[in-house]
């Protein structure tokens, strides 16, 4: 615990800023409701998002355990779930199983990973890290949180519909999702699902607009673009991705709703006979949905990853007491991933029957996206190289991020290679791959991020031993659950099968599936440690000062927790965010806060930075 | 404790490598011609796909081990000794290295480009119509229509001389039908026309490494070749509703000489009306 210093305040010293420490008190009193419920304060909104997504993580996890139960013990009655839902004998029916994985994925993607990164961390960190007092549009920001609830409501509604739940997979390919007769879950549940998707989209869009505006306009004096922490860069690029990709998904969603309830035929070709219903009339094309859907959802996997990459970069630099290795290449590779992210969507459709020439184009672009990813991994290693590493919960989660992202990235090359993808597409290899990226990488980054910024949120530290135990169990459970999925995929086990053991060539995989389920249960229960640690530390955690990690960023010069309006001293940025262990660091410390004016070269343009026109405190 | 964590992370490559090495022994590997998990694809194109898989496996394994070892190395050498009071140990101060940056961009770029270009050929022969083998160019032998939750197969049937007729796009009076039972000659490329009657499905022959989605409104030609006679699994790989998992069918490959007798047998079964035979008795 050597890096925890409550003397940071004294070191950093208010005298460092000789000026006005009182000029912007936000003295207006607020009622409980406007302070904690309908708050326009970005920090409260961020924490609201964080708590909501952690709860949704538990919901999504429970649904996943349902899936895993069925794969380990097909058709055997399931404890707990069996009694919660009106299922005969507590058994999971194939119908229910389909709903389970559909809603598991939906919850995890739309209600956990996207909102935890952009919603929780984006909201909490952006103004603090760039030295602003709030977001550019605080009311819009509040709405972006509150639009999560209609989304949760709509997704919740699907559970109450006939056939309990949307069951078209989270990708909802038509015609399964377009024709109500196609499956028990394709009725009103699917319509609710699409409405839920739209609300999530609206929420993200509000965030995206806010982040772009805030980052462009509200940086503290001296915070030039290339003095921004990588977290901010990644949030900025993610916001741009969202702004360009989301409208496409929203439009596609409306088209599908129109197909379902207005009788249009965007996705429905003529002459389709489902369940002995009348043949359809119309000239639609189901592949159109796939193109539109993946045009959003492929960039979306980067929306689910880039912010975590940025956060991990900042945390690694701090925990290794080193500058980021290759800051500019890190920025450029973020941008390259985002740019390439837009032209690779077709790799989800290699077996779909689209033009084979497109297959080749998409293969080359997809494989090339591994390049900026590789650059990032090497730079993270470079950052740790020669460091003075503090092995705390934050570092462990970040190292796991790098290691798991490596596995997820390498398995991606198999799928990017079209001929190989012919075989492994829609097998468990895919499931292994995206869990390594989404859970193994992103979620470990999030766990690290929660531990790292918790002191700023609540003025207290999370419990280290519990944090380490949570990491240890999660890491073991995670690899036990998901690594074998690669092997299942190679063995040809298709995904979304309620009972793969119907097939002779898959029968012998049952014990392996049972092992994975035990690992998943272990991992699921480990999450209670996180939840408990989080909730209890808010009240009982060790108190800490402004800068418990001896970090450099602007956010650490604000009080913990920061009051409304964030900074008691308007921050001015004097240098980049990664000057750890600089030979000229102020005496007796190995960090050099961005706000610390000591030792700066006296150049007249120093303050102007590039953004002098936009002081944070107006 | 710090050393423990370094070892902990190094367990990942060790266990990963170990499980990949023992996997084939337990049958957790490719299904193939000699029963489950014998690993060898039952078709020539399938073996080319396997080879590509192994090539990528070698490249990624080397990268994986190398990077994991590097991670272990930087963690190990970076272990921070506990601070004596007031004495700040500083890390190596470096903002990066331009040369390294260039090297670790160009080398992976070259490897990745190689992987991409190396695949083109197999993809072309699998999917580009003009690259299909001579024998199957525009000569579908059957039409496979996916439907919730079964595979309907339509053969063109035989003319009066016992020769196989060409497959017509629309059903013909001579057509023969079967459900969940696809018979085609082995030892030569064969082609089917793939359709779906309702939602999207996917035609998947794991032992042959063939997969193709059946998209509503499209007719997609798919070719494959089983080297040896035998029975192969045919299943559905695209979520198509609650019964997705039970779209179980078989593909029976047998020598060309036995294929026409099979069609003749089907003709006999289908024209059997239960009357003529009873009269003969
Ligand atoms: C407790 C941890 C988790 C377990 C045990 C788990 C398990 C599973 C399993 C077994 C499937 C495959 C269902 C199938 O294809 O038949 C699945 C699918 C999926 N999971 Fe998870 N998962 C977990 C966490 C997550 C997380 C954190 C995310 C995302 C951010 C996620 C996203 C998905 C997605 C997108 C699918 C695809 C569903 C589909 O096939 O449509 N999962 N999960
Ligand atoms: Cu099907
Ligand atoms: Cu299916």
PDB file of C-alpha atoms in Angstrom, chain A residues 136-306:
ATOM      1  CA  UNK A 136     -21.789  20.791 -21.965  1.00  0.00           C
ATOM      2  CA  UNK A 137     -25.475  19.848 -21.790  1.00  0.00           C
ATOM      3  CA  UNK A 138     -26.250  18.738 -18.246  1.00  0.00           C
ATOM      4  CA  UNK A 139     -29.974  18.256 -18.755  1.00  0.00           C
ATOM      5  CA  UNK A 140     -29.421  16.161 -21.851  1.00  0.00           C
ATOM      6  CA  UNK A 141     -27.018  14.181 -19.764  1.00  0.00           C
ATOM      7  CA  UNK A 142     -29.613  13.539 -17.098  1.00  0.00           C
ATOM      8  CA  UNK A 143     -32.037  12.430 -19.794  1.00  0.00           C
ATOM      9  CA  UNK A 144     -29.482  10.023 -21.189  1.00  0.00           C
ATOM     10  CA  UNK A 145     -29.542   8.219 -17.869  1.00  0.00           C
ATOM     11  CA  UNK A 146     -33.279   8.312 -17.507  1.00  0.00           C
ATOM     12  CA  UNK A 147     -33.781   6.947 -21.009  1.00  0.00           C
ATOM     13  CA  UNK A 148     -32.129   3.780 -19.780  1.00  0.00           C
ATOM     14  CA  UNK A 149     -35.228   3.031 -17.747  1.00  0.00           C
ATOM     15  CA  UNK A 150     -37.752   2.858 -20.561  1.00  0.00           C
ATOM     16  CA  UNK A 151     -35.223   0.605 -22.265  1.00  0.00           C
ATOM     17  CA  UNK A 152     -34.976  -1.623 -19.227  1.00  0.00           C
ATOM     18  CA  UNK A 153     -38.759  -1.524 -19.012  1.00  0.00           C
ATOM     19  CA  UNK A 154     -39.183  -2.580 -22.628  1.00  0.00           C
ATOM     20  CA  UNK A 155     -36.649  -5.372 -22.332  1.00  0.00           C
ATOM     21  CA  UNK A 156     -38.366  -6.376 -19.097  1.00  0.00           C
ATOM     22  CA  UNK A 157     -41.722  -6.408 -20.878  1.00  0.00           C
ATOM     23  CA  UNK A 158     -40.440  -9.074 -23.237  1.00  0.00           C
ATOM     24  CA  UNK A 159     -40.293 -11.446 -20.274  1.00  0.00           C
ATOM     25  CA  UNK A 160     -43.969 -10.921 -19.660  1.00  0.00           C
ATOM     26  CA  UNK A 161     -45.085 -11.593 -23.206  1.00  0.00           C
ATOM     27  CA  UNK A 162     -46.341 -14.881 -24.489  1.00  0.00           C
ATOM     28  CA  UNK A 163     -43.465 -17.272 -25.069  1.00  0.00           C
ATOM     29  CA  UNK A 164     -41.568 -15.449 -22.363  1.00  0.00           C
ATOM     30  CA  UNK A 165     -39.249 -13.261 -24.180  1.00  0.00           C
ATOM     31  CA  UNK A 166     -37.694 -12.232 -27.415  1.00  0.00           C
ATOM     32  CA  UNK A 167     -35.939 -15.217 -28.839  1.00  0.00           C
ATOM     33  CA  UNK A 168     -34.353 -14.147 -32.096  1.00  0.00           C
ATOM     34  CA  UNK A 169     -30.841 -13.840 -30.719  1.00  0.00           C
ATOM     35  CA  UNK A 170     -29.451 -10.420 -29.904  1.00  0.00           C
ATOM     36  CA  UNK A 171     -28.838  -9.931 -33.617  1.00  0.00           C
ATOM     37  CA  UNK A 172     -32.543 -10.491 -34.334  1.00  0.00           C
ATOM     38  CA  UNK A 173     -32.138 -11.562 -37.911  1.00  0.00           C
ATOM     39  CA  UNK A 174     -35.322 -11.409 -39.916  1.00  0.00           C
ATOM     40  CA  UNK A 175     -37.437 -13.293 -40.776  1.00  0.00           C
ATOM     41  CA  UNK A 176     -37.363 -14.866 -37.376  1.00  0.00           C
ATOM     42  CA  UNK A 177     -37.752 -11.400 -35.915  1.00  0.00           C
ATOM     43  CA  UNK A 178     -40.021 -10.020 -38.621  1.00  0.00           C
ATOM     44  CA  UNK A 179     -42.858 -12.532 -38.728  1.00  0.00           C
ATOM     45  CA  UNK A 180     -44.863 -13.002 -35.579  1.00  0.00           C
ATOM     46  CA  UNK A 181     -45.650 -16.615 -36.518  1.00  0.00           C
ATOM     47  CA  UNK A 182     -41.998 -17.613 -36.804  1.00  0.00           C
ATOM     48  CA  UNK A 183     -41.461 -18.591 -33.172  1.00  0.00           C
ATOM     49  CA  UNK A 184     -43.144 -18.185 -29.801  1.00  0.00           C
ATOM     50  CA  UNK A 185     -40.769 -15.335 -29.012  1.00  0.00           C
ATOM     51  CA  UNK A 186     -41.377 -13.554 -32.293  1.00  0.00           C
ATOM     52  CA  UNK A 187     -44.669 -12.072 -31.225  1.00  0.00           C
ATOM     53  CA  UNK A 188     -45.144  -8.920 -29.212  1.00  0.00           C
ATOM     54  CA  UNK A 189     -41.975  -9.722 -27.262  1.00  0.00           C
ATOM     55  CA  UNK A 190     -39.938  -8.949 -30.350  1.00  0.00           C
ATOM     56  CA  UNK A 191     -41.662  -5.610 -30.805  1.00  0.00           C
ATOM     57  CA  UNK A 192     -40.896  -4.674 -27.210  1.00  0.00           C
ATOM     58  CA  UNK A 193     -37.338  -5.752 -27.760  1.00  0.00           C
ATOM     59  CA  UNK A 194     -37.034  -3.410 -30.727  1.00  0.00           C
ATOM     60  CA  UNK A 195     -38.485  -0.530 -28.707  1.00  0.00           C
ATOM     61  CA  UNK A 196     -35.976  -1.275 -25.971  1.00  0.00           C
ATOM     62  CA  UNK A 197     -33.207  -1.115 -28.526  1.00  0.00           C
ATOM     63  CA  UNK A 198     -34.424   2.269 -29.713  1.00  0.00           C
ATOM     64  CA  UNK A 199     -34.437   3.698 -26.192  1.00  0.00           C
ATOM     65  CA  UNK A 200     -30.930   2.449 -25.564  1.00  0.00           C
ATOM     66  CA  UNK A 201     -29.921   4.110 -28.802  1.00  0.00           C
ATOM     67  CA  UNK A 202     -31.488   7.404 -27.814  1.00  0.00           C
ATOM     68  CA  UNK A 203     -29.688   7.261 -24.506  1.00  0.00           C
ATOM     69  CA  UNK A 204     -26.324   6.587 -26.133  1.00  0.00           C
ATOM     70  CA  UNK A 205     -26.862   9.286 -28.693  1.00  0.00           C
ATOM     71  CA  UNK A 206     -27.479  11.888 -26.025  1.00  0.00           C
ATOM     72  CA  UNK A 207     -24.271  10.838 -24.327  1.00  0.00           C
ATOM     73  CA  UNK A 208     -22.348  10.871 -27.562  1.00  0.00           C
ATOM     74  CA  UNK A 209     -23.337  14.432 -28.473  1.00  0.00           C
ATOM     75  CA  UNK A 210     -22.502  15.571 -24.982  1.00  0.00           C
ATOM     76  CA  UNK A 211     -19.080  13.970 -24.914  1.00  0.00           C
ATOM     77  CA  UNK A 212     -18.038  15.375 -28.258  1.00  0.00           C
ATOM     78  CA  UNK A 213     -19.127  18.887 -27.374  1.00  0.00           C
ATOM     79  CA  UNK A 214     -17.639  18.778 -23.912  1.00  0.00           C
ATOM     80  CA  UNK A 215     -14.281  17.460 -25.023  1.00  0.00           C
ATOM     81  CA  UNK A 216     -13.978  19.897 -27.888  1.00  0.00           C
ATOM     82  CA  UNK A 217     -15.073  22.997 -26.017  1.00  0.00           C
ATOM     83  CA  UNK A 218     -14.538  22.711 -22.317  1.00  0.00           C
ATOM     84  CA  UNK A 219     -10.957  21.690 -21.746  1.00  0.00           C
ATOM     85  CA  UNK A 220      -9.070  23.570 -19.062  1.00  0.00           C
ATOM     86  CA  UNK A 221      -6.508  26.153 -20.176  1.00  0.00           C
ATOM     87  CA  UNK A 222      -3.387  24.354 -21.306  1.00  0.00           C
ATOM     88  CA  UNK A 223      -5.151  21.037 -21.980  1.00  0.00           C
ATOM     89  CA  UNK A 224      -4.197  20.689 -25.620  1.00  0.00           C
ATOM     90  CA  UNK A 225      -5.421  17.723 -27.615  1.00  0.00           C
ATOM     91  CA  UNK A 226      -2.131  15.928 -27.129  1.00  0.00           C
ATOM     92  CA  UNK A 227      -2.150  16.555 -23.417  1.00  0.00           C
ATOM     93  CA  UNK A 228      -5.421  14.696 -23.036  1.00  0.00           C
ATOM     94  CA  UNK A 229      -5.260  11.415 -21.148  1.00  0.00           C
ATOM     95  CA  UNK A 230      -5.915   8.380 -23.330  1.00  0.00           C
ATOM     96  CA  UNK A 231      -9.167   7.805 -21.474  1.00  0.00           C
ATOM     97  CA  UNK A 232     -10.413  11.058 -22.906  1.00  0.00           C
ATOM     98  CA  UNK A 233      -9.111  10.255 -26.358  1.00  0.00           C
ATOM     99  CA  UNK A 234     -10.849   6.903 -26.292  1.00  0.00           C
ATOM    100  CA  UNK A 235     -14.113   8.390 -25.058  1.00  0.00           C
ATOM    101  CA  UNK A 236     -13.912  11.057 -27.734  1.00  0.00           C
ATOM    102  CA  UNK A 237     -13.335   8.561 -30.525  1.00  0.00           C
ATOM    103  CA  UNK A 238     -16.052   6.305 -29.147  1.00  0.00           C
ATOM    104  CA  UNK A 239     -18.489   9.198 -29.143  1.00  0.00           C
ATOM    105  CA  UNK A 240     -17.709   9.855 -32.793  1.00  0.00           C
ATOM    106  CA  UNK A 241     -18.204   6.171 -33.598  1.00  0.00           C
ATOM    107  CA  UNK A 242     -21.559   6.213 -31.897  1.00  0.00           C
ATOM    108  CA  UNK A 243     -22.667   9.360 -33.623  1.00  0.00           C
ATOM    109  CA  UNK A 244     -22.025   7.840 -37.027  1.00  0.00           C
ATOM    110  CA  UNK A 245     -23.122   4.278 -36.437  1.00  0.00           C
ATOM    111  CA  UNK A 246     -26.131   4.544 -34.181  1.00  0.00           C
ATOM    112  CA  UNK A 247     -28.521   6.289 -36.568  1.00  0.00           C
ATOM    113  CA  UNK A 248     -28.149   3.332 -38.903  1.00  0.00           C
ATOM    114  CA  UNK A 249     -29.238   0.877 -36.241  1.00  0.00           C
ATOM    115  CA  UNK A 250     -32.087   3.090 -35.152  1.00  0.00           C
ATOM    116  CA  UNK A 251     -33.292   3.385 -38.734  1.00  0.00           C
ATOM    117  CA  UNK A 252     -33.009  -0.364 -39.194  1.00  0.00           C
ATOM    118  CA  UNK A 253     -34.951  -0.896 -35.987  1.00  0.00           C
ATOM    119  CA  UNK A 254     -37.736   1.368 -37.190  1.00  0.00           C
ATOM    120  CA  UNK A 255     -37.833  -0.445 -40.516  1.00  0.00           C
ATOM    121  CA  UNK A 256     -38.195  -3.746 -38.723  1.00  0.00           C
ATOM    122  CA  UNK A 257     -40.920  -2.381 -36.490  1.00  0.00           C
ATOM    123  CA  UNK A 258     -42.657  -1.083 -39.588  1.00  0.00           C
ATOM    124  CA  UNK A 259     -42.382  -4.515 -41.178  1.00  0.00           C
ATOM    125  CA  UNK A 260     -43.894  -6.007 -38.079  1.00  0.00           C
ATOM    126  CA  UNK A 261     -46.781  -3.695 -37.423  1.00  0.00           C
ATOM    127  CA  UNK A 262     -47.358  -1.524 -40.478  1.00  0.00           C
ATOM    128  CA  UNK A 263     -47.092  -4.268 -43.060  1.00  0.00           C
ATOM    129  CA  UNK A 264     -44.127  -2.859 -44.967  1.00  0.00           C
ATOM    130  CA  UNK A 265     -41.663  -5.288 -46.521  1.00  0.00           C
ATOM    131  CA  UNK A 266     -38.132  -3.985 -46.095  1.00  0.00           C
ATOM    132  CA  UNK A 267     -36.821  -7.328 -45.001  1.00  0.00           C
ATOM    133  CA  UNK A 268     -39.529  -9.747 -46.092  1.00  0.00           C
ATOM    134  CA  UNK A 269     -39.293 -11.381 -49.503  1.00  0.00           C
ATOM    135  CA  UNK A 270     -42.314 -12.791 -51.279  1.00  0.00           C
ATOM    136  CA  UNK A 271     -43.514 -16.348 -51.028  1.00  0.00           C
ATOM    137  CA  UNK A 272     -42.331 -17.182 -47.533  1.00  0.00           C
ATOM    138  CA  UNK A 273     -44.506 -19.655 -45.682  1.00  0.00           C
ATOM    139  CA  UNK A 274     -43.984 -19.746 -41.959  1.00  0.00           C
ATOM    140  CA  UNK A 275     -45.919 -22.140 -39.799  1.00  0.00           C
ATOM    141  CA  UNK A 276     -48.519 -22.732 -42.496  1.00  0.00           C
ATOM    142  CA  UNK A 277     -49.511 -19.092 -42.518  1.00  0.00           C
ATOM    143  CA  UNK A 278     -50.352 -17.324 -45.773  1.00  0.00           C
ATOM    144  CA  UNK A 279     -47.377 -16.851 -48.075  1.00  0.00           C
ATOM    145  CA  UNK A 280     -45.865 -13.408 -47.701  1.00  0.00           C
ATOM    146  CA  UNK A 281     -46.081 -10.821 -50.446  1.00  0.00           C
ATOM    147  CA  UNK A 282     -43.385  -8.232 -50.928  1.00  0.00           C
ATOM    148  CA  UNK A 283     -39.913  -7.822 -52.251  1.00  0.00           C
ATOM    149  CA  UNK A 284     -37.736  -7.315 -49.223  1.00  0.00           C
ATOM    150  CA  UNK A 285     -34.297  -8.696 -48.526  1.00  0.00           C
ATOM    151  CA  UNK A 286     -33.300 -10.173 -45.163  1.00  0.00           C
ATOM    152  CA  UNK A 287     -29.634  -9.570 -45.918  1.00  0.00           C
ATOM    153  CA  UNK A 288     -30.355  -5.844 -45.804  1.00  0.00           C
ATOM    154  CA  UNK A 289     -30.948  -6.156 -42.079  1.00  0.00           C
ATOM    155  CA  UNK A 290     -27.643  -7.904 -41.621  1.00  0.00           C
ATOM    156  CA  UNK A 291     -25.803  -5.144 -43.437  1.00  0.00           C
ATOM    157  CA  UNK A 292     -27.522  -2.400 -41.462  1.00  0.00           C
ATOM    158  CA  UNK A 293     -27.327  -4.225 -38.171  1.00  0.00           C
ATOM    159  CA  UNK A 294     -23.625  -4.992 -38.428  1.00  0.00           C
ATOM    160  CA  UNK A 295     -22.847  -1.570 -39.772  1.00  0.00           C
ATOM    161  CA  UNK A 296     -23.739  -0.463 -36.273  1.00  0.00           C
ATOM    162  CA  UNK A 297     -22.894  -3.523 -34.283  1.00  0.00           C
ATOM    163  CA  UNK A 298     -19.417  -4.045 -35.531  1.00  0.00           C
ATOM    164  CA  UNK A 299     -18.310  -0.537 -34.630  1.00  0.00           C
ATOM    165  CA  UNK A 300     -20.270  -1.200 -31.442  1.00  0.00           C
ATOM    166  CA  UNK A 301     -17.815  -3.848 -30.365  1.00  0.00           C
ATOM    167  CA  UNK A 302     -15.226  -1.087 -30.393  1.00  0.00           C
ATOM    168  CA  UNK A 303     -17.640   1.136 -28.506  1.00  0.00           C
ATOM    169  CA  UNK A 304     -17.528  -1.690 -25.988  1.00  0.00           C
ATOM    170  CA  UNK A 305     -13.749  -1.854 -26.010  1.00  0.00           C
ATOM    171  CA  UNK A 306     -12.038   1.449 -26.805  1.00  0.00           C
TER     172      UNK A 306
END
